[in-house]
Short mmCIF file of C-alpha atoms in Angstrom, two decimals:
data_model
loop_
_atom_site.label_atom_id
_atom_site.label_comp_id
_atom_site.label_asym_id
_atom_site.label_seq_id
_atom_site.Cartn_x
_atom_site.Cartn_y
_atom_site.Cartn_z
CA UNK H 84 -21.16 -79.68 -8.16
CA UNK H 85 -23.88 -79.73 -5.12
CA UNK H 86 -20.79 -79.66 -3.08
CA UNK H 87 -19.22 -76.50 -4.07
CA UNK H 88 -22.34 -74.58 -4.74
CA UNK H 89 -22.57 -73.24 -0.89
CA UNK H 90 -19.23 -72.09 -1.51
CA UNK H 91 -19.79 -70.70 -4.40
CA UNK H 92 -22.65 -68.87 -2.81
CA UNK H 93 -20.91 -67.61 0.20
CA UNK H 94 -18.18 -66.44 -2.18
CA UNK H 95 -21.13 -64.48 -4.41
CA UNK H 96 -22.88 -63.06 -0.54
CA UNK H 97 -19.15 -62.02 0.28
CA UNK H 98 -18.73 -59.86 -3.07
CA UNK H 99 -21.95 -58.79 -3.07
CA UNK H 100 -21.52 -57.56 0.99
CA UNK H 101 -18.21 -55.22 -0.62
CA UNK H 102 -20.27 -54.22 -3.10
CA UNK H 103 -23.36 -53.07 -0.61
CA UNK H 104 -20.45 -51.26 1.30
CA UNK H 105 -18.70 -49.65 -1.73
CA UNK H 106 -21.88 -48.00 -2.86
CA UNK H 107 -22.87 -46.85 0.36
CA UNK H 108 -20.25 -44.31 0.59
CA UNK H 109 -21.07 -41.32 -1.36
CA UNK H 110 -18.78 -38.46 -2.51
CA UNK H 111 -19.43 -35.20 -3.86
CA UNK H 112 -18.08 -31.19 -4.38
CA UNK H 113 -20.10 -28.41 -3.86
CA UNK H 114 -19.94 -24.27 -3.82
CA UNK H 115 -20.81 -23.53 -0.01
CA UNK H 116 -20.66 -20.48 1.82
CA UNK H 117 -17.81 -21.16 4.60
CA UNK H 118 -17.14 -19.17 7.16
CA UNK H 119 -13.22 -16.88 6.55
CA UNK H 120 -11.55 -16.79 10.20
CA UNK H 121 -8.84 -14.65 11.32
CA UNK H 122 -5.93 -14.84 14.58
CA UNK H 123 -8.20 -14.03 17.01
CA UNK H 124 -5.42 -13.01 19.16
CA UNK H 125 -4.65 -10.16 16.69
CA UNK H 126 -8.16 -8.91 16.42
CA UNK H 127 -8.39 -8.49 20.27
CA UNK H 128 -4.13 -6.93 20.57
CA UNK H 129 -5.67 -4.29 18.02
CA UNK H 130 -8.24 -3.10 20.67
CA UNK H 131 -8.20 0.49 21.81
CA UNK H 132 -8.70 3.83 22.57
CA UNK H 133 -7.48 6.30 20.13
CA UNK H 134 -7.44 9.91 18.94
CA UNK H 135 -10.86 10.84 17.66
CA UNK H 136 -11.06 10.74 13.74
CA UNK H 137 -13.37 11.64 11.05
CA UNK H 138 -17.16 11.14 11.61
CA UNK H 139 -18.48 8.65 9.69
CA UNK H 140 -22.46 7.58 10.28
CA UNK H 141 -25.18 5.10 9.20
CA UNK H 142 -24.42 2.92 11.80
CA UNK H 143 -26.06 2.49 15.22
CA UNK H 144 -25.82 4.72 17.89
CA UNK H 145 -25.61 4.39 21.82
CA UNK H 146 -25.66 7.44 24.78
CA UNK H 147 -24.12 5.98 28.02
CA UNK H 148 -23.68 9.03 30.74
CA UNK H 149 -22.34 12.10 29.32
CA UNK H 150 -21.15 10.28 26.16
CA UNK H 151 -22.86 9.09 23.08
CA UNK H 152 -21.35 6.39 20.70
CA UNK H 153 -21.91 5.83 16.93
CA UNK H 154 -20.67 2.54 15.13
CA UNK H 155 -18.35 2.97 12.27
CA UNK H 156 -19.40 -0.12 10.43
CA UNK H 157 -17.55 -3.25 11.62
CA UNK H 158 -14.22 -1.14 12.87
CA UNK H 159 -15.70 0.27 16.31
CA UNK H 160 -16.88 3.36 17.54
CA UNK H 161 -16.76 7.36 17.46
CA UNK H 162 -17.05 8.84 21.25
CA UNK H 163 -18.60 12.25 21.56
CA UNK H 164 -18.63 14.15 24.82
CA UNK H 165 -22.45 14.92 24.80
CA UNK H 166 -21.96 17.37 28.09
CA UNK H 167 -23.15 20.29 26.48
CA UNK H 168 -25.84 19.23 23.66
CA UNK H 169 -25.78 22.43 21.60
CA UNK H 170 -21.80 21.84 21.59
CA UNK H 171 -20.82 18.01 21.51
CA UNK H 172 -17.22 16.75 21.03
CA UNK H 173 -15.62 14.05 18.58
CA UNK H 174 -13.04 12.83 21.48
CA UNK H 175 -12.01 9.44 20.48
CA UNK H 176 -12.06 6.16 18.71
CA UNK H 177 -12.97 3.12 20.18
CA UNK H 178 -11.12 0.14 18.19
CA UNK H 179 -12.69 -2.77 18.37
CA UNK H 180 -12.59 -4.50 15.18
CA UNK H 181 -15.93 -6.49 13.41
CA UNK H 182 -18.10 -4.07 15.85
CA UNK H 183 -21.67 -3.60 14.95
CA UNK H 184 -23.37 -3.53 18.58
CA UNK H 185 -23.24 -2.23 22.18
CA UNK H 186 -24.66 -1.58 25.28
CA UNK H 187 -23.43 -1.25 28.90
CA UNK H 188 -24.72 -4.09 31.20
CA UNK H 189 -23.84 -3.80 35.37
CA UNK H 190 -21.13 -0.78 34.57
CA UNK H 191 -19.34 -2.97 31.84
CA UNK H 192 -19.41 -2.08 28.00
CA UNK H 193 -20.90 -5.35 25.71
CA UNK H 194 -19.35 -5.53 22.11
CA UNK H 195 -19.24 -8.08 19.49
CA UNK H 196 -16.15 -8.87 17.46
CA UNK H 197 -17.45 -10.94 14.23
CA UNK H 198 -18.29 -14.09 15.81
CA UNK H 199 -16.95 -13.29 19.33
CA UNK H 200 -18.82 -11.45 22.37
CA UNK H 201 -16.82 -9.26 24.53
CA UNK H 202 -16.66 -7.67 27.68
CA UNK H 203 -14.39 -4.44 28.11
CA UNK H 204 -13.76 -2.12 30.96
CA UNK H 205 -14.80 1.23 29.62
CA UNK H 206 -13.37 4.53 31.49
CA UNK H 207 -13.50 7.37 29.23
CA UNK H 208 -12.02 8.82 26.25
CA UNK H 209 -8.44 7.25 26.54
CA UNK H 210 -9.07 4.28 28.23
CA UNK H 211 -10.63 0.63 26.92
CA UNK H 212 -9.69 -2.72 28.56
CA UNK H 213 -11.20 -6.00 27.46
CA UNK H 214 -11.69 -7.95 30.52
CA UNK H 215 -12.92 -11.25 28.93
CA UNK H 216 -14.11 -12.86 25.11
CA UNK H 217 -16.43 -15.47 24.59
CA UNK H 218 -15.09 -17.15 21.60
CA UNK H 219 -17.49 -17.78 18.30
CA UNK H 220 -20.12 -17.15 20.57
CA UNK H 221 -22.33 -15.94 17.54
CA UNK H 222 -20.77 -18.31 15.08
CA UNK H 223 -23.42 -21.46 15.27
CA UNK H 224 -20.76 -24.33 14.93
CA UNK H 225 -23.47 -27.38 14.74
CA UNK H 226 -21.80 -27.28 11.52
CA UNK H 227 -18.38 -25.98 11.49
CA UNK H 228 -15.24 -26.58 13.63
CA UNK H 229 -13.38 -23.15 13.83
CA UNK H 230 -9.75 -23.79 15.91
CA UNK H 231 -9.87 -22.37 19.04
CA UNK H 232 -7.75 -19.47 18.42
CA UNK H 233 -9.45 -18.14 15.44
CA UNK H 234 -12.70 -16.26 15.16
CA UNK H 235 -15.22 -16.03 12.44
CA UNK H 236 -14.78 -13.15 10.57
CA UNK H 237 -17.18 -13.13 8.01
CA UNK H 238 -18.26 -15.70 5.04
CA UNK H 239 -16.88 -17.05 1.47
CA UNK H 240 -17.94 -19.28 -1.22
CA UNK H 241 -15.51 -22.05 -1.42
CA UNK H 242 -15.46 -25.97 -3.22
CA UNK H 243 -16.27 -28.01 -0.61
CA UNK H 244 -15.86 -31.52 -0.96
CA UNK H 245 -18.23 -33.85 0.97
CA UNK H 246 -18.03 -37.47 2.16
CA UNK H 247 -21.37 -39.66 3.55
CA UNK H 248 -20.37 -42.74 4.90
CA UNK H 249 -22.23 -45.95 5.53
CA UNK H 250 -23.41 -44.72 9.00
CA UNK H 251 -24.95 -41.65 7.46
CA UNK H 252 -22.74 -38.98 8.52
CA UNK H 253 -21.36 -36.45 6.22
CA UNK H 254 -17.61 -35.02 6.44
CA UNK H 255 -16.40 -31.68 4.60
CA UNK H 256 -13.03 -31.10 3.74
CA UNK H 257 -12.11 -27.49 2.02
CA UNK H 258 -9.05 -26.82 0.69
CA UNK H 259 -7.23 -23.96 1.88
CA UNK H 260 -10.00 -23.44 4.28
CA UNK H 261 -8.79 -23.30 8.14
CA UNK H 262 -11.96 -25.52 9.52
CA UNK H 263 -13.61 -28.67 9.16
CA UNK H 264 -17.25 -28.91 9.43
CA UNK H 265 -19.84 -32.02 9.12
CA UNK H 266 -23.22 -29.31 7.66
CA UNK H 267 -23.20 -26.33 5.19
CA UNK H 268 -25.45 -23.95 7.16
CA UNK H 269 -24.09 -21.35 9.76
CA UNK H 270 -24.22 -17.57 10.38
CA UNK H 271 -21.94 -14.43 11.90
CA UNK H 272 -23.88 -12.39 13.40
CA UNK H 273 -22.47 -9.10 12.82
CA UNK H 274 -26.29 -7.60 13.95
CA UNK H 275 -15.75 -1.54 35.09
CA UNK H 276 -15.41 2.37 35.43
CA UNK H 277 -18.78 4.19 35.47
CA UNK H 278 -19.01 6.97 33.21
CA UNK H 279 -20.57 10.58 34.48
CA UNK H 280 -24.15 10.90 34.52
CA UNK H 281 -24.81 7.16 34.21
CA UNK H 282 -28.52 7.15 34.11
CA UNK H 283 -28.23 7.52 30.25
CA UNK H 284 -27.99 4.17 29.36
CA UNK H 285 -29.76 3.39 26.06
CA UNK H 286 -29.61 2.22 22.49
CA UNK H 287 -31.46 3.91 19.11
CA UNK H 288 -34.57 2.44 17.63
CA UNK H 289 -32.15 0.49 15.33
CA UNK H 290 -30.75 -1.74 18.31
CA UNK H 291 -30.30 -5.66 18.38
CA UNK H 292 -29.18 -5.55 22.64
CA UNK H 293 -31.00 -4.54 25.36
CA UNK H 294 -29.80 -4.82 28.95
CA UNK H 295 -31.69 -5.89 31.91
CA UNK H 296 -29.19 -5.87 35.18
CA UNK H 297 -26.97 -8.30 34.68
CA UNK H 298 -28.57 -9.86 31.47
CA UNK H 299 -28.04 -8.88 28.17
CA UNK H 300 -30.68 -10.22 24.92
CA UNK H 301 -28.96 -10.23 21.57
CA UNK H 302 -30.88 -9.95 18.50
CA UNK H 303 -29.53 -12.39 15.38
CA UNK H 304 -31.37 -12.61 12.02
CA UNK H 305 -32.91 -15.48 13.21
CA UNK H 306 -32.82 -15.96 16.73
CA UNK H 307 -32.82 -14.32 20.25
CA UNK H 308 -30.11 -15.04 22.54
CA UNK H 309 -29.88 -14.39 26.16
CA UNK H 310 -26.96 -13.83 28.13
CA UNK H 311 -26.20 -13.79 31.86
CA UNK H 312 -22.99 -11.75 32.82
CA UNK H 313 -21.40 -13.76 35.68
CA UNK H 314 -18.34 -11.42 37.15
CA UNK H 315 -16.81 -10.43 33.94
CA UNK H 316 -18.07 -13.22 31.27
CA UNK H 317 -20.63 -13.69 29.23
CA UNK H 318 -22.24 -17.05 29.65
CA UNK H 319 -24.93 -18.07 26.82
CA UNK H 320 -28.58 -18.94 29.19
CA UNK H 321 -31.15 -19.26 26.05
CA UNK H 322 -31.39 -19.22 22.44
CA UNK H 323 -34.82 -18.94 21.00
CA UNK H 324 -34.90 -19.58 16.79
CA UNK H 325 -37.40 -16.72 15.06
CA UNK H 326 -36.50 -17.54 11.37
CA UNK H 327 -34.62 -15.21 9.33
CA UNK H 328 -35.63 -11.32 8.60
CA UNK H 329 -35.35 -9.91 12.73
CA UNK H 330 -34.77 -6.43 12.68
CA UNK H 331 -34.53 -4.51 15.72
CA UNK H 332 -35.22 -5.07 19.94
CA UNK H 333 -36.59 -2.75 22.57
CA UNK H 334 -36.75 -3.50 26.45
CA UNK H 335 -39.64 -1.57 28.18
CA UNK H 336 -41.15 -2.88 31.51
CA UNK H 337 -40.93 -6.77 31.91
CA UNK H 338 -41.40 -7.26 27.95
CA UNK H 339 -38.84 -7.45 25.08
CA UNK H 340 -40.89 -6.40 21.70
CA UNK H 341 -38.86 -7.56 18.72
CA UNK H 342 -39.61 -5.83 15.04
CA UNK H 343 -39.29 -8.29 12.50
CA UNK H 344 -39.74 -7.99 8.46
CA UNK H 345 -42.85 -10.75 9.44
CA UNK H 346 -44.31 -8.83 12.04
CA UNK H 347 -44.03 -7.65 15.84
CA UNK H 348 -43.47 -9.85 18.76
CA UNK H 349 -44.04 -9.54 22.55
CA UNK H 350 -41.94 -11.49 24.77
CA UNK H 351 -42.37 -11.90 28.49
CA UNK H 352 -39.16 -10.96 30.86
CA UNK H 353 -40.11 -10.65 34.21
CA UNK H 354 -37.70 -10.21 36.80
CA UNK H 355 -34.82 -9.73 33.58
CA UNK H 356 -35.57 -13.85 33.31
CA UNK H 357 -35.79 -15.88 30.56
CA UNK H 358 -38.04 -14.62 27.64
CA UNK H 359 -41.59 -16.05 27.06
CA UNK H 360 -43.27 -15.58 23.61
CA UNK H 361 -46.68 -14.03 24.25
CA UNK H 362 -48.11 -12.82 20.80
CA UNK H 363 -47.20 -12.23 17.64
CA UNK H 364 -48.77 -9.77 15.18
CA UNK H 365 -48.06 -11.21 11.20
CA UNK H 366 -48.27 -8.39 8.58
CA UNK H 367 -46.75 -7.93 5.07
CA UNK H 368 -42.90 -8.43 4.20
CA UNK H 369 -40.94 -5.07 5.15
CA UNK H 370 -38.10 -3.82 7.60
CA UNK H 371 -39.24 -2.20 10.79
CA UNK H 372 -37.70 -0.15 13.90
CA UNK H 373 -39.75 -0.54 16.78
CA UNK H 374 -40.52 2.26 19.76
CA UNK H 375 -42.49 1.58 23.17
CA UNK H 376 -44.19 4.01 25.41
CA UNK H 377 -46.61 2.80 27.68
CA UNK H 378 -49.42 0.39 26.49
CA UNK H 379 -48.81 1.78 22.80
CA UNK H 380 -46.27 0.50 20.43
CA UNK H 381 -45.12 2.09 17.02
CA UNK H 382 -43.28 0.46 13.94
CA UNK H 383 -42.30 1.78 11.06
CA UNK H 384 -42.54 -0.09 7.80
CA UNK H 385 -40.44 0.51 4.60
CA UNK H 386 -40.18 -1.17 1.55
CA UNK H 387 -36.43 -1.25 0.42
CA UNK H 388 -33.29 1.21 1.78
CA UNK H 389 -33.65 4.30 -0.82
CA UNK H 390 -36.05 6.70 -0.25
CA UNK H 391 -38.73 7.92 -3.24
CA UNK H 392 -41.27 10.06 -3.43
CA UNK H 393 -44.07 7.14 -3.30
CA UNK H 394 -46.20 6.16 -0.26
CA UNK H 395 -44.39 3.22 -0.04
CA UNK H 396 -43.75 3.04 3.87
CA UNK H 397 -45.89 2.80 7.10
CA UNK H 398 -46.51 3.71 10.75
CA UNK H 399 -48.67 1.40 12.55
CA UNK H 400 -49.29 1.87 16.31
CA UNK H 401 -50.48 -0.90 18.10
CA UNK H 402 -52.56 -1.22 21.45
CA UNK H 403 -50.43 -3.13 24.04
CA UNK H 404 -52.66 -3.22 26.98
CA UNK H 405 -53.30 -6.76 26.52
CA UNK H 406 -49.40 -8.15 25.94
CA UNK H 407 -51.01 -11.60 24.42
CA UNK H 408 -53.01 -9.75 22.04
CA UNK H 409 -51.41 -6.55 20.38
CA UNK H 410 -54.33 -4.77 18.30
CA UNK H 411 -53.73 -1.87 15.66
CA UNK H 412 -55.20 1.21 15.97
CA UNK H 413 -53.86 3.59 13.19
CA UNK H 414 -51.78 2.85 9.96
CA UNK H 415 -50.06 6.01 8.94
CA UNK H 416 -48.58 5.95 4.80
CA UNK H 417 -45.88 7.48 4.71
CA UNK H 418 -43.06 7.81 2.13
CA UNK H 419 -39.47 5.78 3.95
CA UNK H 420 -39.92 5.95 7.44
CA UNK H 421 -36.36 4.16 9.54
CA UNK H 422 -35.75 5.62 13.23
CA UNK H 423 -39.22 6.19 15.34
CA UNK H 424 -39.05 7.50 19.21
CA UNK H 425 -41.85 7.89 21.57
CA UNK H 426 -41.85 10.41 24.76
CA UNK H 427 -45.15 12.21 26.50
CA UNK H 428 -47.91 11.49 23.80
CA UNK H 429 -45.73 12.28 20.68
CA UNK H 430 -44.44 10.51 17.78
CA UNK H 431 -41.08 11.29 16.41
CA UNK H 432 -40.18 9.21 12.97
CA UNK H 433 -37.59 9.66 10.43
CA UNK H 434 -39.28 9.39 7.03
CA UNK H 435 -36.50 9.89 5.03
CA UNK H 436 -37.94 11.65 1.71
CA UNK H 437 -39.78 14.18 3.86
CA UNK H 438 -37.44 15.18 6.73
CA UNK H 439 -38.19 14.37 10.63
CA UNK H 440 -41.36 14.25 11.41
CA UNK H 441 -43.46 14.87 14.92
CA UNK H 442 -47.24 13.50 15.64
CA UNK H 443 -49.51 14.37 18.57
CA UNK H 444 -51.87 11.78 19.70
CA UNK H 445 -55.52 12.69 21.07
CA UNK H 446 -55.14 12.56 24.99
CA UNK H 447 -58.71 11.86 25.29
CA UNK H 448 -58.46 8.93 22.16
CA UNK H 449 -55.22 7.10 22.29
CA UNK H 450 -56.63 5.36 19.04
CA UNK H 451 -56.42 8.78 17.22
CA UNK H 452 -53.41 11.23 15.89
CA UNK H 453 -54.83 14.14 17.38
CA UNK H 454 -53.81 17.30 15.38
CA UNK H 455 -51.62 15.09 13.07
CA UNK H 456 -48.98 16.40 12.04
CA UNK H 457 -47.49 18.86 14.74
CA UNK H 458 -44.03 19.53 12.82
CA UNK H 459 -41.97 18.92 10.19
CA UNK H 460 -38.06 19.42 10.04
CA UNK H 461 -37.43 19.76 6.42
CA UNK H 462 -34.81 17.47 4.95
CA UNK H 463 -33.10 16.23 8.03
CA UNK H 464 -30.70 13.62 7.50
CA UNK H 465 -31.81 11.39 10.24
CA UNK H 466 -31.94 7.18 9.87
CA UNK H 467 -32.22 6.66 13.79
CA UNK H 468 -33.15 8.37 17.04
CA UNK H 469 -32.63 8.38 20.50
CA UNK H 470 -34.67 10.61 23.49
CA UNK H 471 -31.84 11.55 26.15
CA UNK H 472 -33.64 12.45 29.54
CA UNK H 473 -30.89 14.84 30.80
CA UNK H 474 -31.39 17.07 34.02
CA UNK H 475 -31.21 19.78 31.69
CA UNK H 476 -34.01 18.87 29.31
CA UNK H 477 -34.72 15.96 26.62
CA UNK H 478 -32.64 16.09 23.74
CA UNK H 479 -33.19 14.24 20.67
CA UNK H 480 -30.16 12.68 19.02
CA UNK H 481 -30.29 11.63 15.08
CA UNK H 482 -27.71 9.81 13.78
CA UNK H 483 -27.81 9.97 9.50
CA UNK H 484 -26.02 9.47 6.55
CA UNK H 485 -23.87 13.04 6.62
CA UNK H 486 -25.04 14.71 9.76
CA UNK H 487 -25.21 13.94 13.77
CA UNK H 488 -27.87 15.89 14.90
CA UNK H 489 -29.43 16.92 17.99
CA UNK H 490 -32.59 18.99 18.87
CA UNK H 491 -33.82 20.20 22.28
CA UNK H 492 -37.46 18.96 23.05
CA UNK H 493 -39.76 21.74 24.60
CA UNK H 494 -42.79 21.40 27.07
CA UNK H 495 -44.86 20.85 24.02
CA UNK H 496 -42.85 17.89 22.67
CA UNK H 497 -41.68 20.20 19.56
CA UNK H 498 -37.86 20.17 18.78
CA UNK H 499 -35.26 22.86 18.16
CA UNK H 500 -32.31 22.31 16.37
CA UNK H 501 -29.43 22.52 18.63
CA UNK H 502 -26.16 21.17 16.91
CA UNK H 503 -25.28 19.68 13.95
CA UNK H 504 -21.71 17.78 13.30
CA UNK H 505 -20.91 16.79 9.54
CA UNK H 506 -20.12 13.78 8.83
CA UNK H 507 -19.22 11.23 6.04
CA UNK H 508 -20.71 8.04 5.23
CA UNK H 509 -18.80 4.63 6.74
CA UNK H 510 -17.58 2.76 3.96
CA UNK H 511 -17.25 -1.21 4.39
CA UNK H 512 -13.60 -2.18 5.34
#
């Protein structure tokens, strides 16, 4: 018996060992959200320049030269003719499917496609070229493996089965799913030829890209990426994580300001380099556009996307002098305010409930709204705003639910209607 009993225990350590390894390995299903991905060769073959169609708004809006662009919710872009302000022109369509974003960096247009980035040749009205794609480029695959010619077009909820082995690592199969993927946590991020007059080069107060030469800053819902474009590609330099709830991005000097529903922060470009985090100013949960002029910044607070009659919304304009420590100076209450622009001392907000709205500040007290309220445009359908600097005289373009708007600014800073296109609202494809 004393002979067999170290076999018998090696024989008991053996099972035991296969046992240890058995249990080890852990299986399980799961509900995830996975991304849906389509031919990515077919999204880019359906890229183009078209007849113009109906207007549709909400979306974001863009001037570049002589032209101004609207989004059409994920399908691409209107193109009006903006030469004459008091008379613009719906000329075309720009196709580019899972669209939400532009801007024009070095003479080239910058568009995403769902997940992808790309970079098209833009030369007016009947002619769009892409020149190159960088593939899931806001798809963050630390978790998923999308096949290299598909893109990311949006998300699902699918049964996901899940595998840990011994080592620790965990394996996802999906059926019917076209990836494999080792996490459960990702996001889609969709968030040439010179034209005439090319000085106009600027986004809305809703914008998530601003340009500076030849490098471009995206804005995600959680993170700030910056690209460099190197002859006709994008090529990812930096990606900085902000946490979830980033609204909107505006470029003014050697600082990118970024509007958040946490609060506003200043980050540090100079030369168009990488950006620096130099304050942050925390306040209470709420979107926000943001608009610079200046040492003085100006957000706009709302609670929610429909307008009421409460004083649920706020202005707060913020002392900038010091870019490492932004100070209020006024809150404003307000009812909805969305779009806000800033040009020569006055305040230009969208406040939804009560029409567009124009503020004066004191000349003498930058901490003060002078005469307050200077004018109000009663019920204009504006959600965002841009102040176009042409030879002829500032215009100011809103973009809203039903209208495309524009308004001549005087000496004064007070506008003047000057054309209004109907519209209809973009409905989700």
């Amino acid at each position: 018996m004393t002979r067999i009993l170290p076999y018998l225990c090696l024989l008991l350590g053996l099972g035991l060992g296969a046992c240890e390894k058995d249990s080890c390995v852990q299986t399980w299903t799961q509900v995830v959200s996975v991304p849906v991905t389509a031919n990515r060769q077919a999204v880019q073959d359906s890229i183009a320049a078209m007849p113009a169609r109906q207007l549709c708004t909400g979306g974001n809006l863009y001037a570049y030269g002589n032209y101004f662009f609207i989004n059409a919710n994920r399908e691409g872009y209107h193109l009006l003719d903006n030469t004459d302000p008091a008379n613009p022109r719906n000329v075309a369509f720009l196709r580019v499917p899972g669209a939400t974003h532009m801007a024009f960096v070095d003479g080239r247009m910058v568009s995403d496609s769902y997940a992808d980035m790309l970079v098209l040749d833009f030369g007016g009205p009947t002619d769009l070229r892409l020149l190159s794609s960088t593939p899931n480029l806001l798809l963050k695959t630390d978790g998923f493996q999308v096949e290299v010619d598909r893109v990311a077009v949006g998300f699902e909820d699918r049964e996901v089965t899940f595998t840990q082995g011994c080592d620790g690592e965990v394996r996802g199969r999906c059926a019917g799913c076209q990836l494999d993927f080792f996490a459960v946590t990702a996001e889609v991020n969709s968030s040439g030829s010179s034209a005439p007059n090319p000085q106009i080069n600027t986004g809305g107060s809703l914008a998530r890209l601003a340009f500076c030469n030849r490098s471009l800053y995206v804005l995600a819902a959680d993170r700030l990426t910056t690209f460099r474009l190197e002859g006709q590609t994008l090529v990812n330099a930096r990606e900085t994580i902000l946490g979830q709830g980033q609204e909107s991005l505006v470029l003014s000097g050697d600082f990118l300001y970024v509007a958040s529903q946490w609060g506003l922060r200043i980050f540090e470009i100079g030369n168009c380099g990488l950006p620096v985090e130099r304050a942050f100013a925390p306040r209470f949960w709420n979107d926000d556009p943001v608009a610079i002029e200046g040492e003085r910044a100006v957000v706009a607070l709302r609670s929610g996307n429909t307008p009421t009659a409460d004083l649920d919304g706020r202005l707060m304009v913020y002392d900038i002098s010091d870019r490492g420590n932004p100070r209020v100076m006024i809150t404003l209450n307000l009812h909805h305010p969305v779009g806000v622009a800033l040009r020569g001392g006055k305040l230009y907000v969208c406040d939804g409930y009560s029409g567009l709205l124009v503020y004066d500040f004191d000349a003498e007290n930058p901490g003060r709204l002078a005469s307050s309220l200077r004018q109000t445009v009663p019920d204009a359908d504006v959600v965002d705003l841009a102040l176009l600097p042409y030879t002829a005289g500032t215009v100011l373009l809103g973009v809203g639910q039903r209208t495309v708007s524009q308004y001549a600014v005087d000496a004064d800073g007070l506008v003047t209607l000057l054309s209004t296109l109907n519209a209809e609202r973009c409905v989700a494809p």
